[in-house]
XYZ file of C-alpha atoms in Angstrom:
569
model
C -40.149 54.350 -33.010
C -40.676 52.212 -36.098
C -43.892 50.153 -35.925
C -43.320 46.845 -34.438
C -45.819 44.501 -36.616
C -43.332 45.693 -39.228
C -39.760 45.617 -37.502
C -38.881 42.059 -38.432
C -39.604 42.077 -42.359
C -37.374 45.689 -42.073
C -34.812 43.622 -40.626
C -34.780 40.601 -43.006
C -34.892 42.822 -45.678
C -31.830 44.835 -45.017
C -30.209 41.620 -43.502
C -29.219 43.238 -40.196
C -31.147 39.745 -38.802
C -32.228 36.668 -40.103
C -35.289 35.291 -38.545
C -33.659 32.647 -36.728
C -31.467 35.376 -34.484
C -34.585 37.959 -34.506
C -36.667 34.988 -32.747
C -34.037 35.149 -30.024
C -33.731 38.806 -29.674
C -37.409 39.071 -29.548
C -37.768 36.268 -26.687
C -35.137 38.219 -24.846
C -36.811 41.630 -25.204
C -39.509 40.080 -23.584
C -38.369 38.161 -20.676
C -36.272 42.166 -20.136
C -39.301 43.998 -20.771
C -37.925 45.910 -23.591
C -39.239 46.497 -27.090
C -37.393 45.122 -29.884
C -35.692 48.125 -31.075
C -34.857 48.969 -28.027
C -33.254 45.562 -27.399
C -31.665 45.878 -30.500
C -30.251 48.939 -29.921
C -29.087 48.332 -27.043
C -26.762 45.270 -27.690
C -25.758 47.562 -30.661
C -26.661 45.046 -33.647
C -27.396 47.775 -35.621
C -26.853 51.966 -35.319
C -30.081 53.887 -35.125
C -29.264 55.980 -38.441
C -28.648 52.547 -40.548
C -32.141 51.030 -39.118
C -33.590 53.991 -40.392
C -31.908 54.486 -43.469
C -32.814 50.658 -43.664
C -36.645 51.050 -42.901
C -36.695 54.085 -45.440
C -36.233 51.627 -48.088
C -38.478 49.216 -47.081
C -41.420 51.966 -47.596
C -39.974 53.065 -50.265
C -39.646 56.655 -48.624
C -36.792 59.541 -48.574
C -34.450 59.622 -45.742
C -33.115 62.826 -44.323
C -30.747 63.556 -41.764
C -31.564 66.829 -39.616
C -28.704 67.020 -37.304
C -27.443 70.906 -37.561
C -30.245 72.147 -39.411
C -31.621 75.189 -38.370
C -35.602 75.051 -39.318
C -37.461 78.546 -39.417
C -39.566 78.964 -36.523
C -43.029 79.593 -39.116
C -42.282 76.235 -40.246
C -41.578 74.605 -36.858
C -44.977 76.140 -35.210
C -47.110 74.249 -38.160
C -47.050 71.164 -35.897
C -47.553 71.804 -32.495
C -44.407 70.727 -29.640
C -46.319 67.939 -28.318
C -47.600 66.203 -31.693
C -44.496 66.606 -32.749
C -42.761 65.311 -29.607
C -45.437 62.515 -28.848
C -45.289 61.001 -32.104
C -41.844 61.800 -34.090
C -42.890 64.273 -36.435
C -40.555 67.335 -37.381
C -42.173 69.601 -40.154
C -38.817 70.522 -41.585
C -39.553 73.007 -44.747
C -42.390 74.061 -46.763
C -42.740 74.683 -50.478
C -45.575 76.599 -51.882
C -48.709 74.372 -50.755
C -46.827 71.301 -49.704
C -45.050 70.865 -45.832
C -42.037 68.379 -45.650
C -42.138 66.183 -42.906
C -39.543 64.016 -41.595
C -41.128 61.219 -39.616
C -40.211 57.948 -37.214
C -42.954 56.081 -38.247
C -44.815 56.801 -41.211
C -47.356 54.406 -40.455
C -48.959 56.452 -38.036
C -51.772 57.099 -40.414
C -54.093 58.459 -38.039
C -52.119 61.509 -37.012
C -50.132 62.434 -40.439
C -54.112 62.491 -42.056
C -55.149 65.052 -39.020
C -51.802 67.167 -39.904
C -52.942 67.506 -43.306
C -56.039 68.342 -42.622
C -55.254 70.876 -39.625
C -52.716 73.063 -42.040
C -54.640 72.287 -45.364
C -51.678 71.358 -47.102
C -50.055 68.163 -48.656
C -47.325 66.450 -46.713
C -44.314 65.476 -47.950
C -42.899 62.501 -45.912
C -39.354 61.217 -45.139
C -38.036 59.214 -42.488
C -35.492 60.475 -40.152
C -33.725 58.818 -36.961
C -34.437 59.379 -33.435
C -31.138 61.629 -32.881
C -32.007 63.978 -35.973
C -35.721 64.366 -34.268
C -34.216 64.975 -30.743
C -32.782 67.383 -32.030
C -34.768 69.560 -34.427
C -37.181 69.325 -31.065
C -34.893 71.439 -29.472
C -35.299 74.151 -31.723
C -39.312 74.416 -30.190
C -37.451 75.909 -27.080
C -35.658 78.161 -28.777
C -38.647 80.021 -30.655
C -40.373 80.326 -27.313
C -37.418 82.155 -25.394
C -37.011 84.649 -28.626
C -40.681 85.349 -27.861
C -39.924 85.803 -24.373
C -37.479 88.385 -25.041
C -39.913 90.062 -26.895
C -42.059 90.270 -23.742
C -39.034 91.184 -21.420
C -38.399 94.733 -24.389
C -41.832 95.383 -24.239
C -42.200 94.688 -20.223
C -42.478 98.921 -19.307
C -45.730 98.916 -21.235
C -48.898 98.601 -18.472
C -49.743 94.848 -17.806
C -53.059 95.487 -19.190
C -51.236 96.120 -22.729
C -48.444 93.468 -22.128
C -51.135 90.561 -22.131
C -53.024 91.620 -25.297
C -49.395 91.926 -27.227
C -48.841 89.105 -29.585
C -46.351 87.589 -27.836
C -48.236 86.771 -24.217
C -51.510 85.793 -26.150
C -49.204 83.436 -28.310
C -47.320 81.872 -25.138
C -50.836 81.318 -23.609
C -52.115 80.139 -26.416
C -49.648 77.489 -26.915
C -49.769 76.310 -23.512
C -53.444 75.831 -23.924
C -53.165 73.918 -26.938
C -49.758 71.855 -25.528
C -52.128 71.105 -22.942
C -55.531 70.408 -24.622
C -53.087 67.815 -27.325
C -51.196 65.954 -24.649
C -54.716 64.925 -23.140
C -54.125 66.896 -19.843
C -56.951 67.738 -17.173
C -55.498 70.508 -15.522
C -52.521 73.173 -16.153
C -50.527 74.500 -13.400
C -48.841 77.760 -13.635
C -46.814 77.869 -10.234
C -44.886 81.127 -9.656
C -41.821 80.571 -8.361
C -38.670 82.836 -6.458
C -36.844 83.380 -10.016
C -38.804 81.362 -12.573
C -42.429 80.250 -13.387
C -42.881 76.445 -13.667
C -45.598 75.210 -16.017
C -46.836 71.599 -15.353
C -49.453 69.305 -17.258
C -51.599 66.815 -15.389
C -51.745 63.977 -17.487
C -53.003 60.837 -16.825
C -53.528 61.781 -13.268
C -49.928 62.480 -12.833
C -48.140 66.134 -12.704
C -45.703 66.399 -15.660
C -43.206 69.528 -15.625
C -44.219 71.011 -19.391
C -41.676 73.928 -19.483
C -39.961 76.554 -17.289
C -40.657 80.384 -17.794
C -38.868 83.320 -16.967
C -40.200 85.374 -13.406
C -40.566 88.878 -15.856
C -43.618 87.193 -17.921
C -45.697 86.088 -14.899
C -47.763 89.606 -14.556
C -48.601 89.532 -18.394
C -49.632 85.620 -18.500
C -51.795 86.125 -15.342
C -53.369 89.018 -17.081
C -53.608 87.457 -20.021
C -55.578 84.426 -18.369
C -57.678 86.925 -16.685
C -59.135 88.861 -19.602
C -59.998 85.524 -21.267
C -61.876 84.601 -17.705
C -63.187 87.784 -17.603
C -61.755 88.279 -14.207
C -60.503 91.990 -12.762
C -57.017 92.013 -13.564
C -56.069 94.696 -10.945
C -56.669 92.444 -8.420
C -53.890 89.971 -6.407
C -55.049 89.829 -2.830
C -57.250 86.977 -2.992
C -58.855 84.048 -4.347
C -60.701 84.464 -8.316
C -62.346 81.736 -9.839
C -63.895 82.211 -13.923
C -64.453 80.083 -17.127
C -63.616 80.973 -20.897
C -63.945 78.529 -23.657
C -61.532 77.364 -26.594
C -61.768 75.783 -29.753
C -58.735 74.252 -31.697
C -59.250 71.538 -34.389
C -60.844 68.479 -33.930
C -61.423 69.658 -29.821
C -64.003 71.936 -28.344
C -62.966 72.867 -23.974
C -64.144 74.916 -21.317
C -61.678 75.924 -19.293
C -62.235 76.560 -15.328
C -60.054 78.867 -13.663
C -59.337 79.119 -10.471
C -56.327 82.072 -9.310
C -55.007 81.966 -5.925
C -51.980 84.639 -4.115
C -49.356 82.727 -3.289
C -46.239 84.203 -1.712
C -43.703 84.431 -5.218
C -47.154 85.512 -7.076
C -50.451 84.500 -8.588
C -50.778 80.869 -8.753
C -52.790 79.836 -11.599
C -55.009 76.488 -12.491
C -56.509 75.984 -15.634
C -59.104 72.636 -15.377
C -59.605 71.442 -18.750
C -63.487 70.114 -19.568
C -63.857 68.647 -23.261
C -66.905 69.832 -24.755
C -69.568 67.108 -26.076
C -67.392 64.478 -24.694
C -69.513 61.419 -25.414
C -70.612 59.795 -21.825
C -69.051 56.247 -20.976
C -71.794 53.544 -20.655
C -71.351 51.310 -17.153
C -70.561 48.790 -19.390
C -67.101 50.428 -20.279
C -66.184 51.798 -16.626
C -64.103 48.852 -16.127
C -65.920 46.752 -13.957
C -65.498 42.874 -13.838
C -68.904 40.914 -15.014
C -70.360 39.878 -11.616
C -69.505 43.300 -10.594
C -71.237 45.003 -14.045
C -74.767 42.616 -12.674
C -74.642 43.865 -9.098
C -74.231 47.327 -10.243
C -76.941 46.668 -13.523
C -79.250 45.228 -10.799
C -79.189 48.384 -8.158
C -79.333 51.134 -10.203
C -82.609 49.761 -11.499
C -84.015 50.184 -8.121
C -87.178 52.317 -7.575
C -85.823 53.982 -4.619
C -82.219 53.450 -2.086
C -78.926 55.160 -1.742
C -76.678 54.298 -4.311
C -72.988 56.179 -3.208
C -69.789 56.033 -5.081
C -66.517 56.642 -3.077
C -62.922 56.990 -3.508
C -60.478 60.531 -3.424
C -60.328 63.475 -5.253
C -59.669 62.770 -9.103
C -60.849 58.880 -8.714
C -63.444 59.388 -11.502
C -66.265 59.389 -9.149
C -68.583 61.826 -11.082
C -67.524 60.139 -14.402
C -68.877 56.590 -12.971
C -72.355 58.774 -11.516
C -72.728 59.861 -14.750
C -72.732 56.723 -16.347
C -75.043 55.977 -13.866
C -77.879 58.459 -15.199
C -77.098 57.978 -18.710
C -78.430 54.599 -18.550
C -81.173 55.719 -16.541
C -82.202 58.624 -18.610
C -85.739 58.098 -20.194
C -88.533 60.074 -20.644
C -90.735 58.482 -18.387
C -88.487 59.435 -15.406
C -87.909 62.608 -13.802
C -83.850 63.122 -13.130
C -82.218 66.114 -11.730
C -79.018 67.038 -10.089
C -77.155 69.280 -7.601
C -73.453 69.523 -8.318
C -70.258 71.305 -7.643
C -69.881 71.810 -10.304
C -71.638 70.776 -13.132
C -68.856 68.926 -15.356
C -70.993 68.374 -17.906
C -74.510 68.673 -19.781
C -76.647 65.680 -19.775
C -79.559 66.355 -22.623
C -83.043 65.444 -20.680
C -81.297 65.611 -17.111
C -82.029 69.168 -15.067
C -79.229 69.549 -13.624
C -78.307 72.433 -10.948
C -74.839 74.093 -9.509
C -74.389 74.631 -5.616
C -73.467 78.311 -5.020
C -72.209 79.018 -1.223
C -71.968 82.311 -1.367
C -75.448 83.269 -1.944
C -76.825 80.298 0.497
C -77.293 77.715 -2.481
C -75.455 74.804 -0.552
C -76.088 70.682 -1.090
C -78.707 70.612 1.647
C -80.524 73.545 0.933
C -80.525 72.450 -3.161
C -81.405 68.464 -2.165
C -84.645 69.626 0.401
C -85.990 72.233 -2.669
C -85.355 69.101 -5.596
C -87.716 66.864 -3.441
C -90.346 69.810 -4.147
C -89.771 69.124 -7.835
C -91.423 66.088 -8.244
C -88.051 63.700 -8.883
C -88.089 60.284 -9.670
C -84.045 60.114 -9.270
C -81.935 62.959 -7.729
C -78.095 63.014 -7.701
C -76.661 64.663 -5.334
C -72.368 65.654 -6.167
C -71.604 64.919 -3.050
C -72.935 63.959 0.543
C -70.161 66.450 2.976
C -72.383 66.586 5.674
C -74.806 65.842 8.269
C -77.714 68.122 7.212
C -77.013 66.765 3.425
C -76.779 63.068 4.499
C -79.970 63.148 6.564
C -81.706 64.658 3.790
C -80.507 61.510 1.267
C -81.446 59.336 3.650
C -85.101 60.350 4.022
C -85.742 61.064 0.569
C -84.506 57.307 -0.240
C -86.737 56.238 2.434
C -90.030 58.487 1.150
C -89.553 56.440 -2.783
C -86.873 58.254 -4.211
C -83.509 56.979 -5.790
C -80.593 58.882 -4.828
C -77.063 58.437 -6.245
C -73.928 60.606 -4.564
C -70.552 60.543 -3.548
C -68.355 59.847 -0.350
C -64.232 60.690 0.116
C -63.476 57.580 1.385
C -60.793 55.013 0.896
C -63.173 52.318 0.334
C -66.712 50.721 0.447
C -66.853 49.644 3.957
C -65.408 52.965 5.498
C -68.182 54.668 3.937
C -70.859 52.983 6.180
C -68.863 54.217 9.107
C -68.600 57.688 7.205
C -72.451 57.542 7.429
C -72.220 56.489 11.311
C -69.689 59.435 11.626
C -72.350 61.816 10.115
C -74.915 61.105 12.820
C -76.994 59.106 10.169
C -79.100 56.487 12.366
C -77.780 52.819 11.507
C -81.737 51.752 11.559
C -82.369 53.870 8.550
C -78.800 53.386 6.334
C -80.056 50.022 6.977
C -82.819 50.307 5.108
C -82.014 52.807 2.359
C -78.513 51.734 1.473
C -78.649 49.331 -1.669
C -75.246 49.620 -2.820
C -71.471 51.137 -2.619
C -68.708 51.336 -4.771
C -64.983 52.533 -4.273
C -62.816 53.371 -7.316
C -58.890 54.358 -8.188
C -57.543 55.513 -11.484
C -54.898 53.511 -13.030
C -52.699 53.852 -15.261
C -53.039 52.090 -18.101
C -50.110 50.573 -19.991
C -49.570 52.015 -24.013
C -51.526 49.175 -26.411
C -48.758 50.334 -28.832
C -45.797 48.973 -27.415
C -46.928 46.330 -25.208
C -44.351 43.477 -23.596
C -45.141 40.400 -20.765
C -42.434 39.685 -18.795
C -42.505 36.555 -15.579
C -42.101 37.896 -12.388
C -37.932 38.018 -10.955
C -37.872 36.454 -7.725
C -37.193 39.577 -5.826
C -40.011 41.538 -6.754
C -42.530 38.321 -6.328
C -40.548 38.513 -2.272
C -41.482 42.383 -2.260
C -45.136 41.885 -3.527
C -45.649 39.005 -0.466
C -44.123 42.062 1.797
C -46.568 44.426 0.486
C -49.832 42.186 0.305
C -51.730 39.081 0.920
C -51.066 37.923 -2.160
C -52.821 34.234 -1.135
C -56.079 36.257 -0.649
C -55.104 38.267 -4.159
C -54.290 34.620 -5.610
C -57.465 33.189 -5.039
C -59.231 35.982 -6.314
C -57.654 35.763 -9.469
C -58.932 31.969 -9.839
C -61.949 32.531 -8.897
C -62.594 35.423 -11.055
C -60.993 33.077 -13.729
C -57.906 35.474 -14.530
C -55.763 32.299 -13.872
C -56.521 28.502 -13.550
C -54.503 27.756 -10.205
C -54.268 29.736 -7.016
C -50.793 27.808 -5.704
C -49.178 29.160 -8.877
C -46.191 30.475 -8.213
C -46.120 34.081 -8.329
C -42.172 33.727 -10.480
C -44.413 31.983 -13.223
C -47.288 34.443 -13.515
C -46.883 36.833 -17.041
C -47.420 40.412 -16.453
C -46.866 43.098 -18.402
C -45.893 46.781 -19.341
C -45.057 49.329 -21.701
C -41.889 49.589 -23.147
C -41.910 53.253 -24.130
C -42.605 54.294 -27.433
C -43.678 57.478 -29.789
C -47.067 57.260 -29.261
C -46.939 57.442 -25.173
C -43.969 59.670 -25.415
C -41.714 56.955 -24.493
C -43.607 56.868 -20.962
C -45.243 53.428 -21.434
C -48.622 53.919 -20.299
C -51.480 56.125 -22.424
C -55.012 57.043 -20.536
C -56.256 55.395 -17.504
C -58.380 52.675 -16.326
C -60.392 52.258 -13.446
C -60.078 49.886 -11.061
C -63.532 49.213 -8.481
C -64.752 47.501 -5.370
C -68.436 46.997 -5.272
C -70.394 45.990 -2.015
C -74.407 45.207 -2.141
C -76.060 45.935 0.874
C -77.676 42.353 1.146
C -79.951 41.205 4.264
C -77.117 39.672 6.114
C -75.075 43.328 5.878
C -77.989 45.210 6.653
C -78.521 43.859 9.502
C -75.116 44.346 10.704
C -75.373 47.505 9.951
C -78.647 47.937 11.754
C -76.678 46.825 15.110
C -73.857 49.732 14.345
C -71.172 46.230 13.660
C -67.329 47.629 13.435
C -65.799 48.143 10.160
C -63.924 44.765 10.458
C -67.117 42.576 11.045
C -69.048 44.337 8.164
C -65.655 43.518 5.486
C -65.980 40.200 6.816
C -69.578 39.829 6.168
C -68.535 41.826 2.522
C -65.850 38.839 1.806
C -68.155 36.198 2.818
C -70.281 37.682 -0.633
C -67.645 37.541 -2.548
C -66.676 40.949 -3.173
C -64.006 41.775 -4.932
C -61.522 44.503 -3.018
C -59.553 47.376 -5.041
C -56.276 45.933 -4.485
C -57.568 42.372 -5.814
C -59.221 44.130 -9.104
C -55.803 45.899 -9.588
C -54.295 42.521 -10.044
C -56.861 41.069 -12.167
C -56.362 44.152 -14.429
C -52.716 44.016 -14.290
C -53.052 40.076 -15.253
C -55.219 40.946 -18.322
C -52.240 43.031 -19.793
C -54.161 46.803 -18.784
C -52.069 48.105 -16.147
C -48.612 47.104 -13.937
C -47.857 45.918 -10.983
C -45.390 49.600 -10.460
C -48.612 51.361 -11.098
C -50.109 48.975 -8.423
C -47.789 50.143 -5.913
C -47.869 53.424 -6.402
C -51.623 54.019 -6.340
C -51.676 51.477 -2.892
C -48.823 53.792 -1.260
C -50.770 56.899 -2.357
């Protein structure tokens, strides 16, 4: 997609639209939540091939059709699928030390200057149109099924030979590096009755990547073992191992865990960046007078301090926040995880191993031997483990763990369920959080749009959107809480090359934060019901999850769709 700051001189220029018609479209495009091109395009003012052939003048570039031509597969494989697929880049020939490049937008800077220095050769650049890159894109299919008919010839050889053969280690490696480029956080490699389905998680959300054929799911299983260094002769049960892998520009450990499933091996492949730089709370995503509750507790000497929410919420990512701003030398921090994620320079951090006894409980009563200032505990799953928090809060410790629950409140009542005493989560709990992961729209191609009156009448189905309403005044996200919901702005993304025309790139977190205050405590000193204690949580002013959602989705960072989703999930 051409870059949108630049879309209206391109058009002026080539006279496809004067300015006076362009403000129109663009107003349109808006209120229809569509980017200009695609606006354009699709009340046919203009062919694709003539905007580009149009836009190539304007920077003063080459154009090039590709439609029909066949491009060798060493050339192809210089650029990886999902670069090229992601952001509309087709490496189309290569001459001596230079690689020609046919592009949608040459004035993504930022990834043409990592090309060139990834293949160590100069790019030449023309522009092509979105047909001619569809479908030179194809041709990355069709250089992975000739090398699967290399591994279906060779497929007599014993699987312990298959999976070192240049073929399997290339498949593998490419899904690796597919994976590792599209920003994905897990692979799955699902066997199936008569084919072997690859998906990506990305963004929290499973993705099919590609399908492969049932003959090379022995050799890619035993390819993923040798890297693990797990025994390859065995399918009966569970394996779990780690390998590493470097590409350019991005260093990953990857966690494996294998598992026999009826059709075959399933396989998992966790992805953990290496040296990934650790958020600060102050870029977690919480609102201000959430950012000073949170500021203000953690500072505490001694309390519980519990973050909640599922699996894949980003709880350990906010607990580690948590300890980088409490990391100093004067304090003595250490950890028991499952596992450890990542390495925190100055933290001692420990991994929970059940099969030789190491559990939470047993880990948490030996840390308090250590002389800790602060101990995190990954996660409180039961009673033994939460009675042990509990007292070491009490005896002048600070203690900072997890809880799967859906939100702040329930995890009180999780507490209660654990045969923790209300007297003494009373007097240890300082403060809870529940989080989601949202995500969040593409800052590249960006559009508000005003409510339609049928999805205002489905929101007011869904929630209490006067509660949500005055939440969003008070927080200061809008000026009047009788506004109607038709006149609100949102927004979303309207698809483009850089989020794979998906509309939304990364995720944001959305948070509910409760401080245990005297008033609470004392509630929860007399064992009050969950419905008393949110109550008592409102009276505060706490902001719920569903009511941050909103306030993000008003400041332009997620959508009301995603809203839904997440809620129904």
């Amino acid at each position: 997609m051409l870059p949108i700051q630049k879309l209206p001189d391109i058009l002026d220029q080539a006279g496809i639209l004067n300015k006076k018609d362009l403000s129109k479209i663009q107003e349109e495009a808006e209120c229809k939540g569509l980017s200009l091109e695609q606006c354009i395009f699709k009340k046919r003012l203009v062919n694709p091939p003539l905007l580009y052939k149009a836009a190539a003048k304007f920077f003063n570039l080459p154009y090039i059709e590709l439609l029909g031509t066949i491009i060798p597969s060493a050339v192809l494989n210089l650029i990886p699928e999902p670069i090229a697929r992601t952001h509309g880049i087709i490496p189309y020939a290569k001459e001596g030390l230079t690689v020609k490049i046919a592009a949608l937008n040459p004035d993504d800077l930022q990834i043409l200057d990592f090309i060139e220095k990834k293949l160590g050769l100069a790019l030449e650049i023309s522009l092509t149109d979105p047909e001619s890159c569809e479908d030179a894109l194809k041709q990355y299919k069709k250089s992975l099924e000739a090398e699967f008919k290399e591994i279906a010839k060779a497929s007599k050889k014993p699987v312990e030979e298959l999976a070192k053969e240049a073929p399997v280690v290339r498949i593998v490696d490419t899904l690796l590096e597919h994976a590792i480029l599209q920003g994905a956080s897990d692979i799955h490699i699902e066997p199936r009755e008569k084919e072997m389905l690859v998906r990506f998680r990305v963004d929290g959300m499973l993705r099919e990547a590609m399908i492969l054929p049932k003959e090379v799911q022995p050799s890619i299983a035993a390819r993923v073992k040798i890297l693990a260094n797990l025994k390859i002769d065995e399918h009966n049960i569970p394996q779990d191992g780690r390998f590493k892998v470097q590409i350019p520009n991005y260093k990953v450990s990857i966690r494996v865990s294998i598992f026999p499933m009826f059709d075959g091996e399933k396989i998992v492949l966790r992805i953990l960046q290496e040296g990934l730089r650790l958020l600060s709370i102050n870029e977690l995503g919480f609102e201000p007078d959430q950012l000073k509750l949170v500021a203000r507790n953690i500072q505490k000497p001694h309390g519980i301090i519990l973050v909640t929410g599922p699996t894949g919420s980003g709880k350990t990512t906010t607990l580690y926040a948590f300890l980088a701003a409490l990391n100093k030398p004067q304090v003595n921090i250490s950890t028991i995880e499952d596992p450890i994620e990542y390495r925190i320079p100055g933290i001692n951090q420990s991994q929970v191993n059940p099969r030789i006894g190491f559990t939470f409980a047993i880990g948490l009563r030996a840390l308090l031997r250590q002389d800790p200032n602060i101990i995190m505990v990954g996660e409180i799953r039961d009673a033994e483990t939460a009675d042990i928090a509990i007292n070491a809060a009490l005896t002048g410790h600070l203690v900072l763990s997890t809880l799967h629950t859906n939100d702040a409140i329930t995890a009180i009542s999780r507490l209660f369920d654990l045969g923790a005493p209300p007297f003494l989560i009373a007097q240890t709990a300082a403060l809870i959080t529940a989080q989601r992961l949202v995500r969040r729209i593409c800052p590249h191609c960006t559009v508000s749009y005003t409510l339609p009156k049928e999805m205002a009448d489905e929101l007011r189905a869904l929630f209490d959107m006067e509660a949500i309403a005055a939440a969003l005044e008070r927080t200061g996200v809008i000026s009047e809480a009788k506004t109607p919901l038709t006149e609100m702005r949102f927004f979303k993304g309207a698809g483009c090359a850089m989020c794979g025309q998906i509309g939304y790139r990364g995720r944001v977190a959305i948070h509910e934060v409760l401080e245990v205050t005297p008033e609470l405590s004392s509630l929860i000193y007399r064992r009050a019901a969950a419905d008393e204690l949110k109550k008592s949580a409102n009276k505060q002013g706490m902001i719920s999850l569903l009511e941050d959602a909103f306030i993000k989705a008003k400041r332009g960072l997620t959508t009301i769709s995603e809203i839904i989703r997440v809620t129904k999930e």
